[in-house]
Each structure stands twice: as C-alpha cells, then as structure tokens.
mmCIF file of C-alpha atoms in Angstrom:
data_model
loop_
_atom_site.group_PDB
_atom_site.id
_atom_site.type_symbol
_atom_site.label_atom_id
_atom_site.label_comp_id
_atom_site.label_asym_id
_atom_site.label_seq_id
_atom_site.Cartn_x
_atom_site.Cartn_y
_atom_site.Cartn_z
ATOM 1 C CA GLU A 176 -15.866 8.219 54.184
ATOM 2 C CA ASP A 177 -12.632 6.428 53.178
ATOM 3 C CA LYS A 178 -9.527 8.547 53.898
ATOM 4 C CA VAL A 179 -5.797 8.217 53.669
ATOM 5 C CA VAL A 180 -3.761 10.586 55.548
ATOM 6 C CA GLN A 181 0.008 11.076 55.298
ATOM 7 C CA SER A 182 2.434 13.112 57.528
ATOM 8 C CA PRO A 183 4.498 15.121 57.360
ATOM 9 C CA LEU A 184 3.272 16.813 54.266
ATOM 10 C CA SER A 185 6.965 18.173 53.580
ATOM 11 C CA LEU A 186 10.156 17.182 55.170
ATOM 12 C CA VAL A 187 13.730 18.734 54.673
ATOM 13 C CA VAL A 188 16.715 16.542 55.511
ATOM 14 C CA HIS A 189 20.405 16.459 54.670
ATOM 15 C CA GLU A 190 22.278 13.563 52.822
ATOM 16 C CA GLY A 191 22.774 10.556 55.237
ATOM 17 C CA ASP A 192 19.820 11.454 57.558
ATOM 18 C CA THR A 193 17.202 8.788 58.224
ATOM 19 C CA VAL A 194 13.482 9.584 57.666
ATOM 20 C CA THR A 195 10.298 8.008 58.553
ATOM 21 C CA LEU A 196 7.105 8.622 56.592
ATOM 22 C CA ASN A 197 3.505 7.907 58.163
ATOM 23 C CA CYS A 198 0.349 6.933 56.487
ATOM 24 C CA SER A 199 -2.749 6.318 58.469
ATOM 25 C CA TYR A 200 -5.959 5.147 56.884
ATOM 26 C CA GLU A 201 -9.607 4.760 57.517
ATOM 27 C CA VAL A 202 -11.306 2.491 55.065
ATOM 28 C CA THR A 203 -14.181 -0.348 54.961
ATOM 29 C CA ASN A 204 -12.885 -3.702 53.804
ATOM 30 C CA PHE A 205 -9.261 -3.193 53.531
ATOM 31 C CA ARG A 206 -7.117 -5.393 51.300
ATOM 32 C CA SER A 207 -3.788 -3.845 50.690
ATOM 33 C CA LEU A 208 -1.525 -0.764 51.148
ATOM 34 C CA LEU A 209 0.861 0.443 48.428
ATOM 35 C CA TRP A 210 3.814 3.051 48.447
ATOM 36 C CA TYR A 211 4.862 4.869 45.270
ATOM 37 C CA LYS A 212 7.623 7.527 44.713
ATOM 38 C CA GLN A 213 6.738 10.435 42.557
ATOM 39 C CA GLU A 214 9.746 12.191 41.257
ATOM 40 C CA LYS A 215 8.592 14.195 38.243
ATOM 41 C CA LYS A 216 5.202 12.913 36.771
ATOM 42 C CA ALA A 217 5.036 8.905 36.726
ATOM 43 C CA PRO A 218 4.630 7.431 40.144
ATOM 44 C CA THR A 219 6.671 4.326 40.530
ATOM 45 C CA PHE A 220 5.867 1.179 42.563
ATOM 46 C CA LEU A 221 8.004 0.712 45.972
ATOM 47 C CA PHE A 222 6.110 -1.627 48.176
ATOM 48 C CA MET A 223 2.660 -3.503 48.638
ATOM 49 C CA LEU A 224 1.588 -4.742 52.020
ATOM 50 C CA THR A 225 -1.158 -6.930 53.006
ATOM 51 C CA SER A 226 -0.194 -8.568 56.312
ATOM 52 C CA SER A 227 0.485 -6.851 59.590
ATOM 53 C CA GLY A 228 4.033 -6.720 61.042
ATOM 54 C CA ILE A 229 5.936 -8.076 58.212
ATOM 55 C CA GLU A 230 8.437 -5.663 56.929
ATOM 56 C CA LYS A 231 9.185 -5.124 53.160
ATOM 57 C CA LYS A 232 12.706 -4.036 52.444
ATOM 58 C CA SER A 233 14.559 -2.892 49.281
ATOM 59 C CA GLY A 234 18.022 -1.526 49.924
ATOM 60 C CA ARG A 235 17.789 1.682 52.020
ATOM 61 C CA LEU A 236 14.022 1.527 51.887
ATOM 62 C CA SER A 237 11.794 -0.426 54.347
ATOM 63 C CA SER A 238 8.036 -0.512 55.127
ATOM 64 C CA ILE A 239 5.863 -1.869 57.406
ATOM 65 C CA LEU A 240 1.945 -2.211 58.073
ATOM 66 C CA ASP A 241 -0.046 -2.356 61.344
ATOM 67 C CA LYS A 242 -3.614 -3.329 60.222
ATOM 68 C CA LYS A 243 -4.528 -3.085 64.046
ATOM 69 C CA GLU A 244 -3.751 0.410 64.450
ATOM 70 C CA LEU A 245 -4.299 1.285 60.739
ATOM 71 C CA PHE A 246 -1.010 2.891 59.811
ATOM 72 C CA SER A 247 2.193 2.187 57.892
ATOM 73 C CA ILE A 248 5.467 3.618 57.923
ATOM 74 C CA LEU A 249 8.048 3.948 54.975
ATOM 75 C CA ASN A 250 11.618 4.314 56.362
ATOM 76 C CA ILE A 251 14.512 5.565 54.361
ATOM 77 C CA THR A 252 18.061 5.291 55.789
ATOM 78 C CA ALA A 253 21.331 6.964 54.585
ATOM 79 C CA THR A 254 19.260 9.409 52.590
ATOM 80 C CA GLN A 255 20.593 10.537 49.212
ATOM 81 C CA THR A 256 19.781 13.670 46.899
ATOM 82 C CA GLY A 257 18.112 11.099 44.501
ATOM 83 C CA ASP A 258 15.805 10.495 47.229
ATOM 84 C CA SER A 259 13.842 13.645 46.760
ATOM 85 C CA ALA A 260 10.409 13.193 45.725
ATOM 86 C CA VAL A 261 6.731 12.935 46.661
ATOM 87 C CA TYR A 262 6.076 9.795 48.430
ATOM 88 C CA LEU A 263 2.594 8.307 47.806
ATOM 89 C CA CYS A 264 0.537 6.042 50.109
ATOM 90 C CA ALA A 265 -2.515 4.311 48.579
ATOM 91 C CA VAL A 266 -4.924 1.823 50.018
ATOM 92 C CA VAL A 267 -6.831 -0.585 48.266
ATOM 93 C CA LYS A 268 -10.403 -1.777 49.476
ATOM 94 C CA SER A 269 -11.999 -5.360 48.941
ATOM 95 C CA ARG A 270 -11.766 -7.828 46.077
ATOM 96 C CA GLY A 271 -13.204 -6.094 43.018
ATOM 97 C CA SER A 272 -11.889 -2.637 43.667
ATOM 98 C CA GLN A 273 -7.976 -3.289 42.816
ATOM 99 C CA GLY A 274 -7.783 -0.542 40.232
ATOM 100 C CA ASN A 275 -9.163 1.675 42.545
ATOM 101 C CA LEU A 276 -6.220 3.062 44.618
ATOM 102 C CA ILE A 277 -7.341 5.644 47.272
ATOM 103 C CA PHE A 278 -4.431 7.883 47.758
ATOM 104 C CA GLY A 279 -3.237 10.358 50.343
ATOM 105 C CA LYS A 280 -1.782 13.815 49.612
ATOM 106 C CA GLY A 281 1.771 12.629 49.575
ATOM 107 C CA THR A 282 4.874 13.680 51.607
ATOM 108 C CA LYS A 283 7.338 15.926 49.794
ATOM 109 C CA LEU A 284 10.928 14.925 50.901
ATOM 110 C CA SER A 285 13.654 17.142 49.981
ATOM 111 C CA VAL A 286 17.224 15.883 50.644
ATOM 112 C CA LYS A 287 20.015 18.659 50.820
ATOM 113 C CA PRO A 288 23.548 17.893 50.013
ATOM 114 C CA ASP B 254 10.263 -3.554 27.619
ATOM 115 C CA ALA B 255 8.134 -0.249 27.032
ATOM 116 C CA GLY B 256 6.300 1.012 29.881
ATOM 117 C CA VAL B 257 3.103 2.849 29.951
ATOM 118 C CA THR B 258 3.064 5.723 27.438
ATOM 119 C CA GLN B 259 0.866 8.653 27.489
ATOM 120 C CA SER B 260 -0.065 11.364 24.741
ATOM 121 C CA PRO B 261 0.082 14.055 24.599
ATOM 122 C CA THR B 262 2.361 15.415 27.231
ATOM 123 C CA HIS B 263 0.852 18.695 27.376
ATOM 124 C CA LEU B 264 -2.428 20.262 26.257
ATOM 125 C CA ILE B 265 -4.049 23.775 26.421
ATOM 126 C CA LYS B 266 -7.808 23.793 25.980
ATOM 127 C CA THR B 267 -10.313 26.664 26.546
ATOM 128 C CA ARG B 268 -13.634 26.309 28.651
ATOM 129 C CA GLY B 269 -16.405 24.161 26.963
ATOM 130 C CA GLN B 270 -13.983 22.309 24.738
ATOM 131 C CA GLN B 271 -13.608 18.732 24.653
ATOM 132 C CA VAL B 272 -10.369 16.620 24.960
ATOM 133 C CA THR B 273 -9.075 13.087 24.310
ATOM 134 C CA LEU B 274 -6.121 11.581 26.101
ATOM 135 C CA ARG B 275 -4.522 8.461 24.974
ATOM 136 C CA CYS B 276 -2.618 5.817 26.798
ATOM 137 C CA SER B 277 -0.856 2.686 25.706
ATOM 138 C CA PRO B 278 -0.355 -0.082 28.616
ATOM 139 C CA LYS B 279 2.825 -1.603 29.538
ATOM 140 C CA SER B 280 3.571 -4.706 27.463
ATOM 141 C CA GLY B 281 1.736 -7.779 28.565
ATOM 142 C CA HIS B 282 -0.801 -5.792 30.563
ATOM 143 C CA ASP B 283 -4.410 -5.805 29.858
ATOM 144 C CA THR B 284 -6.261 -3.514 32.415
ATOM 145 C CA VAL B 285 -6.011 0.333 32.058
ATOM 146 C CA SER B 286 -6.857 2.762 34.897
ATOM 147 C CA TRP B 287 -7.100 6.551 34.729
ATOM 148 C CA TYR B 288 -6.436 8.903 37.678
ATOM 149 C CA GLN B 289 -6.811 12.881 38.063
ATOM 150 C CA GLN B 290 -3.931 14.452 40.030
ATOM 151 C CA ALA B 291 -4.730 18.208 41.034
ATOM 152 C CA LEU B 292 -1.708 20.236 42.026
ATOM 153 C CA GLY B 293 -0.548 19.354 45.680
ATOM 154 C CA GLN B 294 -3.179 16.324 45.783
ATOM 155 C CA GLY B 295 -2.865 12.611 45.613
ATOM 156 C CA PRO B 296 -4.097 10.916 42.350
ATOM 157 C CA GLN B 297 -7.932 10.448 42.252
ATOM 158 C CA PHE B 298 -9.430 7.272 40.684
ATOM 159 C CA ILE B 299 -11.743 8.055 37.487
ATOM 160 C CA PHE B 300 -12.154 4.604 36.097
ATOM 161 C CA GLN B 301 -10.779 1.359 35.076
ATOM 162 C CA TYR B 302 -11.049 -0.743 31.806
ATOM 163 C CA TYR B 303 -10.810 -4.410 31.215
ATOM 164 C CA GLU B 304 -11.858 -6.485 28.324
ATOM 165 C CA GLU B 305 -12.977 -3.101 26.638
ATOM 166 C CA GLU B 306 -15.630 -2.512 29.347
ATOM 167 C CA GLU B 307 -15.602 -0.025 32.169
ATOM 168 C CA ARG B 308 -15.361 -2.290 35.294
ATOM 169 C CA GLN B 309 -15.043 0.365 38.069
ATOM 170 C CA ARG B 310 -15.796 4.074 38.369
ATOM 171 C CA GLY B 311 -14.902 6.778 40.883
ATOM 172 C CA ASN B 312 -16.667 9.805 41.881
ATOM 173 C CA PHE B 313 -16.388 11.783 38.484
ATOM 174 C CA PRO B 314 -19.345 13.162 36.248
ATOM 175 C CA ASP B 315 -20.527 11.768 33.075
ATOM 176 C CA ARG B 316 -18.356 14.369 31.218
ATOM 177 C CA PHE B 317 -15.592 11.876 31.732
ATOM 178 C CA SER B 318 -15.859 8.795 29.826
ATOM 179 C CA GLY B 319 -13.463 6.410 28.192
ATOM 180 C CA HIS B 320 -12.770 3.414 25.860
ATOM 181 C CA GLN B 321 -10.545 0.505 25.675
ATOM 182 C CA PHE B 322 -9.458 -0.939 22.343
ATOM 183 C CA PRO B 323 -8.805 -4.694 21.248
ATOM 184 C CA ASN B 324 -5.069 -3.977 21.701
ATOM 185 C CA TYR B 325 -5.613 -2.749 25.314
ATOM 186 C CA SER B 326 -4.802 0.816 24.658
ATOM 187 C CA SER B 327 -7.430 3.312 26.026
ATOM 188 C CA GLU B 328 -8.523 7.004 25.743
ATOM 189 C CA LEU B 329 -9.934 9.372 28.041
ATOM 190 C CA ASN B 330 -12.592 12.029 26.962
ATOM 191 C CA VAL B 331 -13.652 14.784 28.988
ATOM 192 C CA ASN B 332 -16.690 17.002 27.573
ATOM 193 C CA ALA B 333 -17.466 20.512 28.352
ATOM 194 C CA LEU B 334 -14.096 21.393 30.076
ATOM 195 C CA LEU B 335 -14.311 23.466 33.157
ATOM 196 C CA LEU B 336 -11.421 25.532 34.827
ATOM 197 C CA GLY B 337 -11.194 22.796 37.370
ATOM 198 C CA ASP B 338 -10.268 20.002 35.138
ATOM 199 C CA SER B 339 -6.977 21.372 35.098
ATOM 200 C CA ALA B 340 -4.758 18.521 36.248
ATOM 201 C CA LEU B 341 -2.166 15.867 35.667
ATOM 202 C CA TYR B 342 -4.094 12.906 34.139
ATOM 203 C CA LEU B 343 -2.300 9.684 34.683
ATOM 204 C CA CYS B 344 -2.881 6.282 33.132
ATOM 205 C CA ALA B 345 -1.948 3.073 35.023
ATOM 206 C CA SER B 346 -1.906 -0.482 33.790
ATOM 207 C CA SER B 347 -2.057 -4.027 35.289
ATOM 208 C CA TRP B 348 -2.079 -7.539 34.215
ATOM 209 C CA GLY B 349 -5.634 -8.558 35.129
ATOM 210 C CA ALA B 350 -8.518 -6.504 36.723
ATOM 211 C CA ASP B 351 -7.747 -8.165 40.149
ATOM 212 C CA ASN B 352 -4.146 -6.849 40.290
ATOM 213 C CA GLU B 353 -3.857 -3.683 42.433
ATOM 214 C CA LYS B 354 -0.034 -3.377 41.524
ATOM 215 C CA LEU B 355 -0.271 -0.512 38.807
ATOM 216 C CA PHE B 356 2.395 0.792 36.754
ATOM 217 C CA PHE B 357 1.738 4.555 35.685
ATOM 218 C CA GLY B 358 2.900 6.505 32.931
ATOM 219 C CA SER B 359 4.247 9.848 32.920
ATOM 220 C CA GLY B 360 0.836 11.791 32.543
ATOM 221 C CA THR B 361 -0.676 14.334 30.503
ATOM 222 C CA GLN B 362 -0.780 17.889 31.973
ATOM 223 C CA LEU B 363 -4.044 19.441 30.840
ATOM 224 C CA SER B 364 -4.493 23.233 31.280
ATOM 225 C CA VAL B 365 -8.015 24.750 30.824
ATOM 226 C CA LEU B 366 -8.079 28.471 30.369
#
C-alpha cells in the first residue's frame, strides 16, 4: 500500500530557530514529491522535486530529495511567526496519475515570538 | 489573476441529504481535482476532471460524483450523506491533466449532523 509519512507531527520553536521537517514515502513508480504550506484552508505550493540530490531553494526555505533512501526534508532557517502552518508533503506516482497527490498527515509548526 | 474559488465556504447538512459543491479553476487552467481533508489528516484524492470527463478516481464510493462544464468549472456531488463525510473539501486546478503542480482553493467546510 502506498504511504507517505511525515515527522514530527507537530513542532514548537521560537523565532530565529532553524527547523527540519521530514517526509518518507513508499510508493510504486515514484514520479515526483511536492511540499505545500497550509495556513488556514488553502494549501499553497512550495516546491516540487523530481531528481535526487538537487536542492530547491526559495528564500529561507529549502528542500532536497533522496530517491535512494525514499525521503525528503524541508528546511526553514531563521523562522518567523508567519511560518506557523501545517506543512504537507505529497507524492505523485507514474505518468497518468498527476492529479492524484498522495499526502502525508502534515507537520504542524508553531513559531513563538 | 483570480485563483481557485470555491463555494459555499461552509455548509451544514443532515444525514441522508445530498450536497453540491462548486469550484472555478485558476484562470488559464483546464483541469480540476477534488480532495477530502478530514480533521488532522492530509487531503485524500477523490477524482480529477479534464475535458469534461472523469480521468482518475480515488478510493471513494459512487455516492461521490462530479461534473466539469465547458468553462472548466466543476461540481462535486455527494448523495446520502453520512456523518463521516464531514470534512474540508478542497478543489485544485492545473493546466493539463499531466501536470502535478496543483493550485488549491480555500475549500468548503461540510458538517453533517
């Protein structure tokens, strides 16, 4: 059975801390992995990763994929209160399944001032 | 540039009733996917519509049906509502059925009493 597991499920840090969120997966015919940020209702796209070892970066956020070990990490440096959200990891299987994202349960990040 | 819009934002129904949720995709997008997100869980794929046809379907019963209109907007219908159908229903759009980068709306919060 396909599964995506995120850890930790929740995390509380203080402003300025650096956090690492984990996502491991077991799916047949892996195609890509995506990270989303869900603040209230609408998940917003952060990164899409398809190749191993290539870091994607956007400001204080970065992510990398390890296809051999079947996991990805999302790093957030110098956290701010606005980073408080649920971070969702999703995996897409083979071509023809692109609309079907298999999500993990998410990591709830709380950043305290 | 209008993003993905969903209506209504909240809905309360009783068991056995039927409900219709609506979605307008982001401008320029032609593909719509629907997801169900229960409290504390990641979104689960219901189905995807492209060219007015259901292209993919997740593990949901036939009580869940949909439609896509020529202007690419979409409806999700749920018949014979159960208490377990209470969830946030998210609509996501993309350009092309082969594109896994989805843009999500803010969802419809459905409560079944």
